[in-house]
Amino acid sequence: MPQPLNYLKETASQTAGPYVHIGLIPAMAGFDIFEKNFCNVLVTPNTQGERITLEGRVIDGSGTPLRDVLLEIWQANAAGRYNHPADRSTGALDEEFRGWGRAGSDFESGLVTFETIKPGAIIDKTGRKGAPHINVWIVARGINIGLNTRLYFSDEAAANAADPVLNLIEQPVRRSTLIAKRSERAGKIVYSFTIHLQGPEETVFFDV
Amino acid sequence: MHAQAPALRDPRLNRPEPFTPPLGDGDFFQRDRSMHPPAHAPGYKSSVLRSPRQALLSLENSVSEITGPVFGHNDLGPFDNDLIRNYAKDGDPVGERIIVHGRVLNETGRGVPNTLVEFWQANAGGRYRHKKDTYLAPIDPNFGGCGRALTDDTGYYYFRTVKPGPYPWRNYVNSWRPAHIHFSVFGSGFAQRLITQMYFEGDPLIPVCPILTTIPDKDALERLVAPLDLNASTPFDSLAYRFDIVLRGQRSTYFENRTAGN
């Protein structure tokens, strides 16, 4: 027998279950407990950048929207900089933007919304430029391990065409599953997305 | 030498012993999916329509994955880690008083400091304070069932609560969840994000739980079972259970030559 390496093993994931709201968004479970709560609004009045609403649904293999799903998003600020010490790019930090939020889907419609800003393009550690995107993590009853995907922006066609991650997707038709569509509604910019867990339009999920 | 060949890297940087490189700046170790339940686990029926069927696309970590939200004590309230007090209206909640404590580590064995740990659970009768839970066991007016804590410099966390009860659920007609506490952990980068459940030593429902047994690796399953920790109990007050959580290990880029733009 060779010497043991003695790494620890990652703790196994388990489903977030149907009552994930209690722990992560107690107001949605129907009660008020913490003084300070995390939510789906990432911006303050002083955050830099273009205000956008992200709006979408997660669809199961029967075509039905999940009504008990929880999404978290993680994104760079308007200058393309993540609010974290491991981002050593030169874009300016924005003290008014953590870059993270969470939202539960509506119990009736399954709609998930975030109020945030459009992130800037990313400079990766290799010096490559990445198209603006938002990182998404999905948990719910029936999802045994959180699903990672990304949302890109429909009005960034040139940047998307050059993005190293989008170009890793072998079938060009599947790249479109990650593009949120821009529209304007009552003077607000809305990006709409649909995440398909299964089926011919299955969203690209990443093993990050 | 090929002009584009990357420089030889000190392998100790990938395997951070005997060094102790700083946390929070490199790629994460590739996730060992054999430690996790598969997405499609038919014995847990809800997973059938909610599991992707295409292969996951493997992504080398970029800045988007090695970074993640940073939380501080300003995000929390002073009683957030005391579920016996944080929703009490006119007395303590009913149930066995317990302390749950442990460390958040990564696969190299280092503690993960200042990371947010959130937890939620049913009350002692197995009922959740949730508008969608209709189980006949009563709501406890003094129990909310959720809390959160930041780990300290060594990755240590603790909280106080009452032991949750088992409850029935619709999978098979006679499926019961073992007593469990849900945990959500962040780590230092978004690729470490993890939700799991902690179970209690000696619970006879553990081997027959359709959710717990989605985990194919017996050792990985048993690592979700917290042992009774008498040494950490408070005499005449609370028993204690120990639950360590391991997140993915992280490489260091500390001495790596950086290319332009970094």
PDB file of C-alpha atoms in Angstrom, chain B residues 2 14 18 25 53 70 86 104 138 140 142 144 170 189 193-194 209 216 218 230 237 241 256-257:
ATOM      1  CA  HIS B   2       7.505  25.913 -26.621  1.00  0.00           C
ATOM      2  CA  ASN B  14      -1.169  22.151  -5.247  1.00  0.00           C
ATOM      3  CA  PRO B  18       4.134  21.280   4.634  1.00  0.00           C
ATOM      4  CA  ASP B  25      -6.965  32.839  -3.635  1.00  0.00           C
ATOM      5  CA  ARG B  53     -29.861  14.581 -17.999  1.00  0.00           C
ATOM      6  CA  VAL B  70     -18.178  37.999   2.039  1.00  0.00           C
ATOM      7  CA  ASN B  86     -34.439  33.751  18.946  1.00  0.00           C
ATOM      8  CA  VAL B 104     -15.977  24.164   8.736  1.00  0.00           C
ATOM      9  CA  PRO B 138     -48.424  21.312  16.399  1.00  0.00           C
ATOM     10  CA  ASP B 140     -44.433  25.473  18.844  1.00  0.00           C
ATOM     11  CA  ASN B 142     -41.760  29.640  20.980  1.00  0.00           C
ATOM     12  CA  GLY B 144     -38.894  29.583  14.802  1.00  0.00           C
ATOM     13  CA  ARG B 170     -44.881  11.762   0.621  1.00  0.00           C
ATOM     14  CA  GLY B 189     -15.667  30.992  -3.192  1.00  0.00           C
ATOM     15  CA  ARG B 193     -21.339  26.596  -1.919  1.00  0.00           C
ATOM     16  CA  LEU B 194     -22.992  23.638  -0.202  1.00  0.00           C
ATOM     17  CA  CYS B 209     -34.344   7.310   4.521  1.00  0.00           C
ATOM     18  CA  PRO B 216     -23.871   6.019  -2.786  1.00  0.00           C
ATOM     19  CA  LYS B 218     -21.289   4.554   2.813  1.00  0.00           C
ATOM     20  CA  LEU B 230     -20.762  14.520  26.034  1.00  0.00           C
ATOM     21  CA  ASP B 237     -28.766  22.001  30.746  1.00  0.00           C
ATOM     22  CA  TYR B 241     -23.596  16.958  19.075  1.00  0.00           C
ATOM     23  CA  GLU B 256       2.592  31.860  -9.115  1.00  0.00           C
ATOM     24  CA  ASN B 257       3.814  34.163 -11.847  1.00  0.00           C
TER      25      ASN B 257
END
